[in-house]
XYZ file of N, CA and C in Angstrom:
453
model
N 34.688 15.480 -13.520
C 34.646 17.221 -13.138
C 34.518 17.767 -11.495
N 32.896 17.491 -11.258
C 32.180 17.540 -10.075
C 32.971 16.955 -9.120
N 33.061 15.735 -9.567
C 33.639 14.956 -7.776
C 34.963 15.050 -7.465
N 36.178 15.555 -8.847
C 37.233 16.127 -8.407
C 37.744 17.006 -8.041
N 37.903 18.113 -9.387
C 37.901 19.438 -9.557
C 37.272 20.615 -8.543
N 36.118 19.840 -8.481
C 35.508 21.759 -7.554
C 35.209 21.588 -6.134
N 35.723 20.364 -5.950
C 36.020 19.708 -3.371
C 37.152 20.690 -3.645
N 38.458 20.033 -4.791
C 39.584 20.091 -4.490
C 40.079 21.583 -5.164
N 39.479 22.753 -5.824
C 39.427 24.103 -6.162
C 39.571 24.233 -4.529
N 37.832 23.938 -4.355
C 37.378 24.939 -2.387
C 38.755 24.162 -1.692
N 38.904 23.499 -1.341
C 39.767 22.978 -0.474
C 41.114 24.107 -1.050
N 41.842 23.917 -1.678
C 42.765 24.608 -2.257
C 42.617 26.169 -1.417
N 41.335 26.842 -2.495
C 41.156 27.543 -1.789
C 41.546 28.468 -0.411
N 40.317 27.141 0.636
C 40.621 27.742 1.833
C 42.172 27.084 2.147
N 42.898 26.532 2.155
C 44.476 25.864 2.316
C 45.328 27.222 2.210
N 45.175 27.274 0.891
C 45.566 28.889 0.481
C 45.460 30.024 1.384
N 44.383 30.201 1.520
C 43.613 31.611 2.134
C 44.144 31.497 3.304
N 44.579 30.639 4.360
C 44.408 29.994 5.808
C 46.028 30.109 6.104
N 46.669 30.026 5.199
C 48.222 30.300 5.064
C 49.142 31.061 4.248
N 48.613 32.393 3.652
C 48.829 33.669 3.646
C 50.006 34.483 5.428
N 50.856 35.294 4.860
C 51.422 35.524 5.471
C 51.493 37.396 5.293
N 51.137 38.160 5.849
C 51.216 39.366 5.340
C 52.715 40.365 5.474
N 53.231 40.626 4.374
C 54.217 41.328 4.732
C 53.684 42.736 3.814
N 54.182 43.358 5.124
C 53.598 44.885 4.330
C 52.164 45.753 3.984
N 52.281 45.969 3.008
C 50.407 45.805 2.567
C 50.344 44.679 1.411
N 51.189 43.445 1.594
C 50.995 42.813 0.841
C 50.974 41.354 1.547
N 50.306 40.154 1.032
C 50.122 39.391 1.478
C 50.939 38.271 0.758
N 52.080 37.254 1.045
C 52.593 36.054 0.895
C 52.012 34.290 1.246
N 52.243 33.881 0.284
C 51.834 32.438 0.236
C 53.541 31.809 0.312
N 53.889 30.683 1.601
C 54.661 30.246 1.806
C 54.427 28.934 1.110
N 55.633 29.066 0.302
C 55.296 27.583 -0.734
C 56.311 26.205 -0.061
N 56.543 25.189 -0.553
C 57.223 23.900 0.294
C 58.118 23.399 -0.225
N 58.638 22.791 -0.128
C 60.058 21.217 -0.477
C 59.400 20.090 -0.164
N 59.547 18.597 -0.437
C 59.122 17.428 0.217
C 60.679 16.943 0.445
N 60.928 16.717 1.707
C 62.137 16.342 2.286
C 62.131 14.807 1.956
N 63.292 14.221 1.664
C 63.380 12.622 1.584
C 61.964 12.002 1.552
N 61.429 12.075 2.822
C 60.521 10.929 3.611
C 58.946 11.921 3.342
N 58.733 13.074 2.341
C 57.860 13.090 1.584
C 58.170 12.739 0.094
N 59.717 12.875 -0.165
C 59.249 11.813 -1.381
C 58.600 10.170 -1.748
N 59.500 9.576 -0.549
C 59.153 8.374 0.020
C 57.411 8.261 0.426
N 57.023 8.992 0.906
C 55.704 8.789 0.875
C 54.301 9.059 -0.237
N 55.583 10.459 -1.344
C 54.633 10.293 -1.906
C 54.840 9.431 -3.371
N 55.694 8.867 -3.529
C 56.106 7.183 -4.785
C 55.131 6.089 -4.171
N 55.371 5.876 -2.888
C 54.727 5.006 -1.996
C 53.393 4.750 -2.460
N 52.625 6.484 -2.216
C 50.931 6.658 -2.454
C 50.605 6.043 -3.814
N 51.673 7.077 -4.331
C 51.695 7.177 -5.731
C 51.042 6.212 -6.241
N 52.062 4.342 -6.403
C 52.589 4.170 -6.743
C 50.991 3.007 -6.023
N 50.479 2.971 -4.939
C 49.253 2.436 -4.696
C 47.459 2.815 -5.043
N 47.804 4.165 -5.276
C 47.140 5.048 -6.128
C 46.576 4.561 -7.473
N 47.839 4.341 -7.917
C 47.232 3.996 -9.498
C 47.293 2.826 -9.641
N 48.092 2.098 -8.594
C 47.100 0.654 -8.996
C 46.181 0.182 -8.540
N 45.402 0.465 -7.777
C 43.768 0.849 -7.144
C 42.901 0.840 -8.590
N 43.389 2.536 -8.964
C 42.596 2.753 -10.932
C 43.271 2.414 -11.877
N 44.183 1.500 -11.531
C 44.379 -0.027 -12.692
C 43.141 -0.101 -12.332
N 42.865 -0.970 -11.657
C 41.694 -2.038 -11.374
C 40.078 -1.209 -11.875
N 40.266 0.019 -11.697
C 39.209 0.319 -11.627
C 38.717 1.017 -13.252
N 39.802 1.155 -13.991
C 39.865 1.770 -15.039
C 39.396 0.535 -15.801
N 40.540 -0.152 -15.033
C 39.907 -1.935 -16.051
C 38.367 -2.343 -16.175
N 37.739 -1.908 -14.765
C 36.718 -2.705 -14.289
C 35.746 -1.493 -15.207
N 35.689 -0.484 -15.727
C 34.856 0.629 -16.336
C 35.359 0.642 -18.474
N 36.197 -0.748 -18.747
C 36.422 -0.724 -19.968
C 35.858 0.034 -20.895
N 37.927 1.168 -20.271
C 37.605 2.065 -20.795
C 38.860 1.201 -21.973
N 39.400 2.173 -23.289
C 39.793 1.572 -24.608
C 41.124 1.738 -24.034
N 41.771 2.927 -23.211
C 42.879 3.325 -23.228
C 43.324 3.231 -21.666
N 43.573 1.956 -20.545
C 43.297 1.952 -19.378
C 44.716 2.883 -18.666
N 45.670 2.617 -19.771
C 47.104 2.589 -18.709
C 47.260 4.623 -18.821
N 46.411 4.812 -19.891
C 46.665 6.229 -19.911
C 45.897 6.949 -19.178
N 44.228 6.356 -19.209
C 43.490 7.167 -19.108
C 43.525 7.347 -17.083
N 44.468 5.953 -16.542
C 44.823 5.585 -15.549
C 45.689 6.695 -14.918
N 46.903 6.931 -15.700
C 48.301 7.211 -15.526
C 47.708 8.832 -15.386
N 46.990 9.346 -16.231
C 46.717 10.577 -16.149
C 45.849 11.049 -14.458
N 45.071 10.311 -14.515
C 44.199 10.403 -13.778
C 44.749 10.127 -12.622
N 46.032 9.583 -12.027
C 46.519 9.258 -11.107
C 47.389 10.949 -11.071
N 48.302 11.173 -11.770
C 49.288 12.129 -12.620
C 48.631 13.613 -11.976
N 46.458 13.416 -12.124
C 46.591 15.084 -12.446
C 46.100 14.994 -10.539
N 45.617 13.862 -10.251
C 44.759 13.847 -8.655
C 46.515 14.127 -7.629
N 47.717 13.434 -7.728
C 49.029 14.314 -7.275
C 49.383 15.038 -7.342
N 49.389 15.311 -8.314
C 50.081 17.529 -8.990
C 48.793 18.104 -7.922
N 47.281 17.803 -8.520
C 47.023 18.666 -7.689
C 46.604 18.479 -6.037
N 46.884 17.553 -4.999
C 47.244 17.318 -3.610
C 48.184 18.754 -3.471
N 49.635 18.143 -3.988
C 50.468 18.866 -3.627
C 50.900 20.154 -3.848
N 50.151 21.062 -5.233
C 49.873 21.754 -5.288
C 48.847 22.864 -3.896
N 47.299 21.700 -3.799
C 46.811 21.984 -3.080
C 47.689 22.196 -1.299
N 48.663 21.860 -1.472
C 49.892 21.456 -0.039
C 50.482 22.939 -0.112
N 50.151 23.300 -1.243
C 51.844 24.543 -1.197
C 52.806 23.669 -1.937
N 53.376 22.527 -2.064
C 54.439 22.026 -2.925
C 54.953 22.724 -3.830
N 55.846 23.064 -4.395
C 56.223 22.829 -4.780
C 57.038 22.033 -6.403
N 56.754 20.693 -5.966
C 57.022 19.212 -6.791
C 55.885 19.574 -7.670
N 54.973 19.888 -7.170
C 53.627 19.813 -8.402
C 53.751 20.424 -9.307
N 54.874 21.713 -9.085
C 54.563 22.358 -10.897
C 55.297 21.220 -11.801
N 56.267 19.868 -11.074
C 56.445 19.353 -12.351
C 56.191 18.162 -12.506
N 54.789 17.355 -11.390
C 54.045 16.572 -12.083
C 52.904 17.025 -13.105
N 52.389 18.073 -13.173
C 51.551 18.623 -13.841
C 51.988 18.266 -15.002
N 52.739 19.394 -16.022
C 54.169 18.965 -17.219
C 53.961 17.480 -17.736
N 54.470 16.656 -16.818
C 54.166 14.750 -16.681
C 52.908 14.586 -17.201
N 51.700 15.400 -16.806
C 50.566 14.803 -16.583
C 50.145 15.627 -18.088
N 50.124 16.581 -18.470
C 49.771 17.198 -19.771
C 50.899 16.228 -21.071
N 52.198 15.831 -20.664
C 52.773 15.101 -22.010
C 51.950 14.063 -22.143
N 51.859 13.499 -20.543
C 51.045 11.865 -21.254
C 49.158 12.367 -22.098
N 48.421 13.232 -21.484
C 47.391 13.735 -22.345
C 48.219 14.087 -23.775
N 49.119 14.615 -24.177
C 49.584 14.868 -25.155
C 49.759 13.374 -26.078
N 50.107 12.470 -25.737
C 50.605 10.961 -25.959
C 49.331 10.119 -26.839
N 47.873 10.428 -25.642
C 47.016 9.338 -25.581
C 46.286 10.967 -26.836
N 46.254 12.101 -26.787
C 45.468 12.645 -27.697
C 46.015 13.144 -29.467
N 47.681 12.765 -29.326
C 47.682 12.769 -30.857
C 47.865 10.933 -31.229
N 47.722 10.347 -30.698
C 47.177 9.101 -30.985
C 45.192 9.253 -30.973
N 45.040 9.801 -30.736
C 43.143 9.779 -30.985
C 43.191 10.714 -32.154
N 43.984 11.791 -32.687
C 44.194 12.444 -33.476
C 44.769 11.513 -34.814
N 45.617 10.543 -35.039
C 46.174 10.189 -35.643
C 44.352 9.191 -36.495
N 44.153 8.802 -35.518
C 42.597 8.305 -35.858
C 41.216 9.167 -36.324
N 41.390 10.046 -35.842
C 40.417 11.887 -36.444
C 40.828 12.345 -35.989
N 40.931 13.357 -37.271
C 42.028 14.894 -37.314
C 41.337 15.890 -36.684
N 40.285 15.272 -36.479
C 39.531 16.220 -35.122
C 39.292 16.756 -34.240
N 40.062 15.378 -33.823
C 40.793 15.963 -32.516
C 42.438 16.548 -32.043
N 42.143 17.561 -33.523
C 43.919 17.801 -33.247
C 43.637 19.299 -32.386
N 42.340 19.984 -32.681
C 42.237 20.800 -31.247
C 42.566 20.844 -30.322
N 42.483 19.212 -29.328
C 43.109 19.431 -28.094
C 44.823 19.146 -28.270
N 45.261 18.197 -29.315
C 46.574 18.374 -28.932
C 47.068 19.793 -29.012
N 46.683 20.457 -29.869
C 46.927 21.945 -29.858
C 46.756 22.625 -28.836
N 46.056 22.448 -27.589
C 45.383 23.097 -26.713
C 46.390 22.338 -25.401
N 46.932 21.092 -25.406
C 47.535 20.222 -24.540
C 49.449 21.349 -24.762
N 49.607 21.526 -26.099
C 50.847 21.971 -26.458
C 50.998 23.398 -25.758
N 49.694 24.364 -25.902
C 50.119 25.413 -25.031
C 49.554 25.337 -23.330
N 49.305 23.858 -23.278
C 48.739 23.392 -21.937
C 50.837 23.651 -21.123
N 51.412 22.733 -22.314
C 52.312 22.326 -21.605
C 53.300 23.529 -21.645
N 53.196 24.332 -22.905
C 54.242 25.459 -22.282
C 53.895 26.194 -21.605
N 52.487 26.600 -20.808
C 52.441 27.583 -19.463
C 52.856 27.195 -18.586
N 52.373 25.240 -18.517
C 53.319 24.830 -16.998
C 54.301 25.203 -17.486
N 55.385 25.165 -18.270
C 56.709 25.216 -18.413
C 56.986 26.333 -18.056
N 56.486 27.810 -17.874
C 56.342 28.807 -17.604
C 55.885 28.830 -15.939
N 55.148 28.100 -15.735
C 54.784 28.009 -14.272
C 56.235 27.122 -12.885
N 56.755 26.038 -14.205
C 57.853 25.658 -13.192
C 58.791 26.865 -12.592
N 58.925 27.679 -13.732
C 60.026 28.422 -13.810
C 59.926 29.490 -12.305
N 58.365 30.144 -11.892
C 57.683 30.913 -11.627
C 57.549 30.299 -9.569
N 57.435 29.013 -10.268
C 57.441 28.125 -8.803
C 58.799 28.595 -8.300
N 59.852 27.856 -8.923
C 61.175 27.283 -8.574
C 62.023 29.132 -7.836
N 61.532 30.507 -8.439
C 61.738 31.793 -7.785
C 60.889 31.665 -6.987
N 59.808 31.663 -6.724
C 58.905 32.263 -5.898
C 60.298 31.145 -4.907
N 59.979 30.078 -4.296
C 60.577 29.309 -3.779
C 62.155 29.897 -3.612
N 62.928 30.023 -3.943
C 64.132 30.490 -3.995
C 64.515 31.987 -3.323
N 63.126 33.102 -3.778
C 63.716 34.156 -2.779
C 62.686 33.987 -1.226
N 61.859 33.279 -1.104
C 61.379 32.830 0.264
C 62.570 32.007 1.159
N 63.213 31.717 0.320
C 64.312 30.675 1.017
C 65.791 31.168 0.759
N 66.293 31.755 -0.097
C 67.521 32.713 -0.069
C 68.556 31.592 -0.432
N 67.762 30.526 -1.398
C 69.238 29.887 -1.774
C 70.272 30.471 -2.576
N 71.664 30.199 -2.297
C 72.360 30.342 -3.041
C 72.442 29.709 -4.506
N 73.151 30.485 -5.582
C 73.703 30.144 -6.582
C 74.063 28.421 -6.830
N 74.708 27.631 -5.317
C 74.874 26.366 -5.883
C 73.948 25.448 -4.965
N 72.151 26.239 -4.894
C 71.047 25.325 -4.627
C 70.869 25.148 -3.326
N 72.017 25.776 -1.992
C 71.991 25.271 -1.288
C 71.005 26.576 -0.562
N 70.390 26.015 0.511
C 70.124 27.043 1.787
C 71.019 27.449 2.360
């Protein structure tokens, strides 16, 4: 957590603070969407990062290499997109949470004491789904998207 969470939280705060725009007495953050080129870069980068991560997690001899690596990669990319104010981050966080749920359900089958993690991730998923609607609503307001979803 100290290696990834603290630095990304600080950088996110700085990035978001620098991108505030005053609107009357309030400050607003402009959210963005990936274009086609951005999606291609994201998917290629994710595949490369996931592949390298797979090698690293195999070297660490974890019991759940695929799940651990996928959770880590999804979390890093969702955090990066969020840090850069991309609305797509709100869709990646729930995917990561579902993968976490799968892992913790499996671990709970081995040890019922892990049920608290399942409950925690179910609540997290619920809150993340709420955040998707907030991000979309914010993006639509900022870009005045009509009922057909077009700018």
